[in-house]
């Protein structure tokens, strides 16, 4: 409740990056739920081990994404602090410029990590969709599309922060990694949606 109030205020942080991490964390929580609903059900005995593993990984991702939610706000605050550094002398200007670039890298790193985690949530959602309790297949599907939306949001945050980066070779590397992760994520979610449509037909 406090987070939502803060989000709705005129404070620029938390913002979209934190919302992306939170959304993906909710997706991971849904995978954990499907795992719990599969455990002990005789019909899914052959899948118990795989689903238990998926549930464990989902809980780890859930916790990590909540950390990234906080880290995103911290990265933004670090960037704002760098902008406020003095710039009266040439030495101060150089130091400020360097601090801004370092903070920009941090502001890129957090949503990129969030995007990786979104891909991982989608991978677990795929397992939950195929091997989990079919009464909860819609929950597995929801996990996948939460990961997809969160991944797109994280990618937006990477892109906007790349605009301020001077290191073009690093920027190129980040863009390539981001595009590869998004392609993997979209492919996984597309597969999950096709599986669910068949299940619910």
mmCIF file of C-alpha atoms in Angstrom:
data_model
loop_
_atom_site.group_PDB
_atom_site.id
_atom_site.type_symbol
_atom_site.label_atom_id
_atom_site.label_comp_id
_atom_site.label_asym_id
_atom_site.label_seq_id
_atom_site.Cartn_x
_atom_site.Cartn_y
_atom_site.Cartn_z
ATOM 1 C CA UNK A 1 0.000 0.000 0.000
ATOM 2 C CA UNK A 2 2.811 2.427 0.925
ATOM 3 C CA UNK A 3 4.711 1.480 -2.237
ATOM 4 C CA UNK A 4 1.682 2.223 -4.430
ATOM 5 C CA UNK A 5 1.132 5.584 -2.720
ATOM 6 C CA UNK A 6 4.787 6.505 -3.217
ATOM 7 C CA UNK A 7 4.605 5.330 -6.819
ATOM 8 C CA UNK A 8 1.589 7.554 -7.470
ATOM 9 C CA UNK A 9 3.275 10.629 -5.987
ATOM 10 C CA UNK A 10 5.442 13.247 -7.713
ATOM 11 C CA UNK A 11 8.584 11.430 -6.564
ATOM 12 C CA UNK A 12 10.444 10.075 -9.649
ATOM 13 C CA UNK A 13 11.517 6.962 -7.733
ATOM 14 C CA UNK A 14 10.289 4.302 -7.359
ATOM 15 C CA UNK A 15 9.302 4.210 -11.012
ATOM 16 C CA UNK A 16 8.962 1.839 -13.936
ATOM 17 C CA UNK A 17 12.098 -0.139 -13.118
ATOM 18 C CA UNK A 18 10.848 -1.035 -9.653
ATOM 19 C CA UNK A 19 7.400 -1.866 -11.040
ATOM 20 C CA UNK A 20 9.039 -4.190 -13.594
ATOM 21 C CA UNK A 21 10.898 -6.077 -10.861
ATOM 22 C CA UNK A 22 7.780 -6.285 -8.671
ATOM 23 C CA UNK A 23 5.654 -7.566 -11.568
ATOM 24 C CA UNK A 24 8.183 -10.276 -12.404
ATOM 25 C CA UNK A 25 8.367 -11.209 -8.717
ATOM 26 C CA UNK A 26 4.590 -11.758 -8.731
ATOM 27 C CA UNK A 27 5.015 -13.980 -11.789
ATOM 28 C CA UNK A 28 7.636 -16.030 -9.943
ATOM 29 C CA UNK A 29 5.271 -16.315 -6.964
ATOM 30 C CA UNK A 30 2.601 -17.766 -9.258
ATOM 31 C CA UNK A 31 5.020 -20.441 -10.493
ATOM 32 C CA UNK A 32 5.751 -21.300 -6.863
ATOM 33 C CA UNK A 33 2.003 -21.594 -6.263
ATOM 34 C CA UNK A 34 1.545 -23.959 -9.222
ATOM 35 C CA UNK A 35 4.442 -26.041 -7.884
ATOM 36 C CA UNK A 36 2.772 -26.272 -4.469
ATOM 37 C CA UNK A 37 -0.555 -27.234 -6.070
ATOM 38 C CA UNK A 38 1.178 -30.029 -8.002
ATOM 39 C CA UNK A 39 3.074 -31.534 -5.060
ATOM 40 C CA UNK A 40 1.494 -34.693 -3.699
ATOM 41 C CA UNK A 41 -1.099 -34.972 -6.475
ATOM 42 C CA UNK A 42 -0.916 -38.589 -7.649
ATOM 43 C CA UNK A 43 -1.905 -37.649 -11.185
ATOM 44 C CA UNK A 44 1.336 -35.671 -11.525
ATOM 45 C CA UNK A 45 3.671 -38.069 -9.696
ATOM 46 C CA UNK A 46 6.069 -38.252 -12.663
ATOM 47 C CA UNK A 47 6.406 -34.468 -12.589
ATOM 48 C CA UNK A 48 6.846 -33.954 -8.853
ATOM 49 C CA UNK A 49 10.625 -33.652 -8.983
ATOM 50 C CA UNK A 50 10.647 -31.199 -11.890
ATOM 51 C CA UNK A 51 7.929 -29.079 -10.337
ATOM 52 C CA UNK A 52 9.587 -29.071 -6.919
ATOM 53 C CA UNK A 53 12.784 -27.822 -8.580
ATOM 54 C CA UNK A 54 10.833 -25.184 -10.530
ATOM 55 C CA UNK A 55 9.135 -24.033 -7.329
ATOM 56 C CA UNK A 56 12.452 -23.700 -5.490
ATOM 57 C CA UNK A 57 13.975 -21.692 -8.343
ATOM 58 C CA UNK A 58 10.847 -19.537 -8.537
ATOM 59 C CA UNK A 59 11.080 -18.645 -4.846
ATOM 60 C CA UNK A 60 14.738 -17.698 -5.284
ATOM 61 C CA UNK A 61 13.841 -15.504 -8.265
ATOM 62 C CA UNK A 62 10.960 -13.968 -6.344
ATOM 63 C CA UNK A 63 13.334 -12.886 -3.566
ATOM 64 C CA UNK A 64 16.001 -11.651 -5.999
ATOM 65 C CA UNK A 65 13.476 -9.577 -7.938
ATOM 66 C CA UNK A 66 12.284 -7.882 -4.752
ATOM 67 C CA UNK A 67 15.927 -6.948 -4.122
ATOM 68 C CA UNK A 68 16.183 -5.570 -7.669
ATOM 69 C CA UNK A 69 13.068 -3.525 -6.980
ATOM 70 C CA UNK A 70 14.990 -1.725 -4.209
ATOM 71 C CA UNK A 71 18.217 -1.610 -6.210
ATOM 72 C CA UNK A 72 16.465 0.201 -9.045
ATOM 73 C CA UNK A 73 15.467 3.044 -6.733
ATOM 74 C CA UNK A 74 18.992 3.119 -5.274
ATOM 75 C CA UNK A 75 20.499 3.323 -8.776
ATOM 76 C CA UNK A 76 18.245 6.256 -9.646
ATOM 77 C CA UNK A 77 19.148 8.049 -6.419
ATOM 78 C CA UNK A 78 22.861 7.500 -7.147
ATOM 79 C CA UNK A 79 22.393 9.063 -10.583
ATOM 80 C CA UNK A 80 20.599 12.091 -9.122
ATOM 81 C CA UNK A 81 23.367 12.487 -6.539
ATOM 82 C CA UNK A 82 25.972 12.490 -9.332
ATOM 83 C CA UNK A 83 24.058 15.235 -11.166
ATOM 84 C CA UNK A 84 24.152 17.398 -8.042
ATOM 85 C CA UNK A 85 27.942 17.253 -7.679
ATOM 86 C CA UNK A 86 29.700 20.644 -7.863
ATOM 87 C CA UNK A 87 30.945 21.856 -11.255
ATOM 88 C CA UNK A 88 32.735 25.096 -10.471
ATOM 89 C CA UNK A 89 36.269 24.032 -11.421
ATOM 90 C CA UNK A 90 37.560 21.931 -14.311
ATOM 91 C CA UNK A 91 38.537 19.209 -11.838
ATOM 92 C CA UNK A 92 35.039 19.186 -10.351
ATOM 93 C CA UNK A 93 33.496 19.064 -13.809
ATOM 94 C CA UNK A 94 35.660 16.073 -14.741
ATOM 95 C CA UNK A 95 34.828 14.283 -11.494
ATOM 96 C CA UNK A 96 31.108 14.983 -11.946
ATOM 97 C CA UNK A 97 31.205 13.744 -15.540
ATOM 98 C CA UNK A 98 32.892 10.512 -14.442
ATOM 99 C CA UNK A 99 30.411 10.037 -11.569
ATOM 100 C CA UNK A 100 27.458 10.515 -13.938
ATOM 101 C CA UNK A 101 28.813 7.868 -16.311
ATOM 102 C CA UNK A 102 29.406 5.434 -13.440
ATOM 103 C CA UNK A 103 25.881 6.035 -12.127
ATOM 104 C CA UNK A 104 24.485 5.587 -15.638
ATOM 105 C CA UNK A 105 26.155 2.175 -15.863
ATOM 106 C CA UNK A 106 24.506 1.261 -12.561
ATOM 107 C CA UNK A 107 21.139 2.460 -13.842
ATOM 108 C CA UNK A 108 21.592 0.191 -16.878
ATOM 109 C CA UNK A 109 22.835 -2.819 -14.932
ATOM 110 C CA UNK A 110 19.803 -3.135 -12.630
ATOM 111 C CA UNK A 111 17.064 -3.335 -15.307
ATOM 112 C CA UNK A 112 19.295 -5.612 -17.390
ATOM 113 C CA UNK A 113 19.462 -7.989 -14.408
ATOM 114 C CA UNK A 114 15.690 -7.654 -14.062
ATOM 115 C CA UNK A 115 15.274 -8.577 -17.726
ATOM 116 C CA UNK A 116 17.422 -11.704 -17.244
ATOM 117 C CA UNK A 117 15.274 -12.679 -14.270
ATOM 118 C CA UNK A 118 12.119 -12.127 -16.360
ATOM 119 C CA UNK A 119 13.459 -14.554 -18.946
ATOM 120 C CA UNK A 120 14.091 -17.066 -16.168
ATOM 121 C CA UNK A 121 10.564 -16.610 -14.768
ATOM 122 C CA UNK A 122 9.126 -17.275 -18.237
ATOM 123 C CA UNK A 123 11.229 -20.432 -18.500
ATOM 124 C CA UNK A 124 9.819 -21.686 -15.188
ATOM 125 C CA UNK A 125 6.305 -20.694 -16.273
ATOM 126 C CA UNK A 126 6.770 -22.889 -19.342
ATOM 127 C CA UNK A 127 7.676 -25.853 -17.106
ATOM 128 C CA UNK A 128 4.707 -25.109 -14.823
ATOM 129 C CA UNK A 129 2.396 -24.904 -17.819
ATOM 130 C CA UNK A 130 3.538 -28.245 -19.239
ATOM 131 C CA UNK A 131 4.136 -30.257 -16.051
ATOM 132 C CA UNK A 132 2.118 -28.537 -13.346
ATOM 133 C CA UNK A 133 -1.390 -29.086 -12.054
ATOM 134 C CA UNK A 134 -3.598 -28.378 -15.072
ATOM 135 C CA UNK A 135 -6.274 -26.828 -12.865
ATOM 136 C CA UNK A 136 -3.740 -24.015 -12.388
ATOM 137 C CA UNK A 137 -2.619 -23.730 -16.020
ATOM 138 C CA UNK A 138 -4.113 -20.233 -16.232
ATOM 139 C CA UNK A 139 -1.913 -19.224 -13.286
ATOM 140 C CA UNK A 140 1.165 -20.525 -15.098
ATOM 141 C CA UNK A 141 0.067 -18.492 -18.111
ATOM 142 C CA UNK A 142 -0.380 -15.401 -15.981
ATOM 143 C CA UNK A 143 3.162 -15.897 -14.649
ATOM 144 C CA UNK A 144 4.473 -15.928 -18.218
ATOM 145 C CA UNK A 145 2.691 -12.768 -19.329
ATOM 146 C CA UNK A 146 3.692 -10.969 -16.121
ATOM 147 C CA UNK A 147 7.292 -11.861 -16.966
ATOM 148 C CA UNK A 148 6.765 -10.643 -20.525
ATOM 149 C CA UNK A 149 5.320 -7.277 -19.471
ATOM 150 C CA UNK A 150 8.009 -6.856 -16.816
ATOM 151 C CA UNK A 151 10.720 -7.739 -19.334
ATOM 152 C CA UNK A 152 9.474 -5.129 -21.800
ATOM 153 C CA UNK A 153 9.385 -2.539 -19.019
ATOM 154 C CA UNK A 154 12.926 -3.458 -17.940
ATOM 155 C CA UNK A 155 14.108 -3.148 -21.554
ATOM 156 C CA UNK A 156 12.590 0.355 -21.763
ATOM 157 C CA UNK A 157 14.607 1.297 -18.687
ATOM 158 C CA UNK A 158 17.800 -0.094 -20.186
ATOM 159 C CA UNK A 159 17.185 1.864 -23.406
ATOM 160 C CA UNK A 160 16.466 5.205 -21.759
ATOM 161 C CA UNK A 161 19.606 4.950 -19.627
ATOM 162 C CA UNK A 162 21.736 3.930 -22.609
ATOM 163 C CA UNK A 163 20.949 7.337 -24.117
ATOM 164 C CA UNK A 164 23.184 8.988 -21.526
ATOM 165 C CA UNK A 165 26.098 6.571 -21.872
ATOM 166 C CA UNK A 166 29.255 7.769 -23.644
ATOM 167 C CA UNK A 167 30.972 4.364 -23.863
ATOM 168 C CA UNK A 168 29.654 3.239 -27.244
ATOM 169 C CA UNK A 169 31.316 -0.204 -27.226
ATOM 170 C CA UNK A 170 29.732 -1.010 -23.846
ATOM 171 C CA UNK A 171 26.389 0.340 -25.090
ATOM 172 C CA UNK A 172 26.544 -1.906 -28.167
ATOM 173 C CA UNK A 173 27.265 -4.943 -25.992
ATOM 174 C CA UNK A 174 24.342 -4.106 -23.685
ATOM 175 C CA UNK A 175 21.941 -3.600 -26.610
ATOM 176 C CA UNK A 176 22.905 -6.965 -28.068
ATOM 177 C CA UNK A 177 22.398 -8.729 -24.732
ATOM 178 C CA UNK A 178 19.069 -6.955 -24.214
ATOM 179 C CA UNK A 179 17.801 -7.902 -27.680
ATOM 180 C CA UNK A 180 18.829 -11.545 -27.210
ATOM 181 C CA UNK A 181 17.084 -11.725 -23.835
ATOM 182 C CA UNK A 182 13.919 -10.143 -25.237
ATOM 183 C CA UNK A 183 13.905 -12.603 -28.154
ATOM 184 C CA UNK A 184 14.248 -15.543 -25.727
ATOM 185 C CA UNK A 185 11.518 -14.125 -23.501
ATOM 186 C CA UNK A 186 9.072 -13.576 -26.367
ATOM 187 C CA UNK A 187 9.697 -17.085 -27.708
ATOM 188 C CA UNK A 188 9.068 -18.648 -24.296
ATOM 189 C CA UNK A 189 5.865 -16.685 -23.705
ATOM 190 C CA UNK A 190 4.614 -17.466 -27.209
ATOM 191 C CA UNK A 191 5.124 -21.178 -26.493
ATOM 192 C CA UNK A 192 3.306 -20.932 -23.169
ATOM 193 C CA UNK A 193 0.357 -19.149 -24.773
ATOM 194 C CA UNK A 194 0.044 -21.798 -27.485
ATOM 195 C CA UNK A 195 0.133 -24.589 -24.888
ATOM 196 C CA UNK A 196 -2.530 -22.865 -22.791
ATOM 197 C CA UNK A 197 -4.814 -22.202 -25.746
ATOM 198 C CA UNK A 198 -4.743 -25.948 -26.502
ATOM 199 C CA UNK A 199 -5.407 -26.814 -22.850
ATOM 200 C CA UNK A 200 -8.329 -24.432 -22.586
ATOM 201 C CA UNK A 201 -9.887 -25.153 -25.987
#
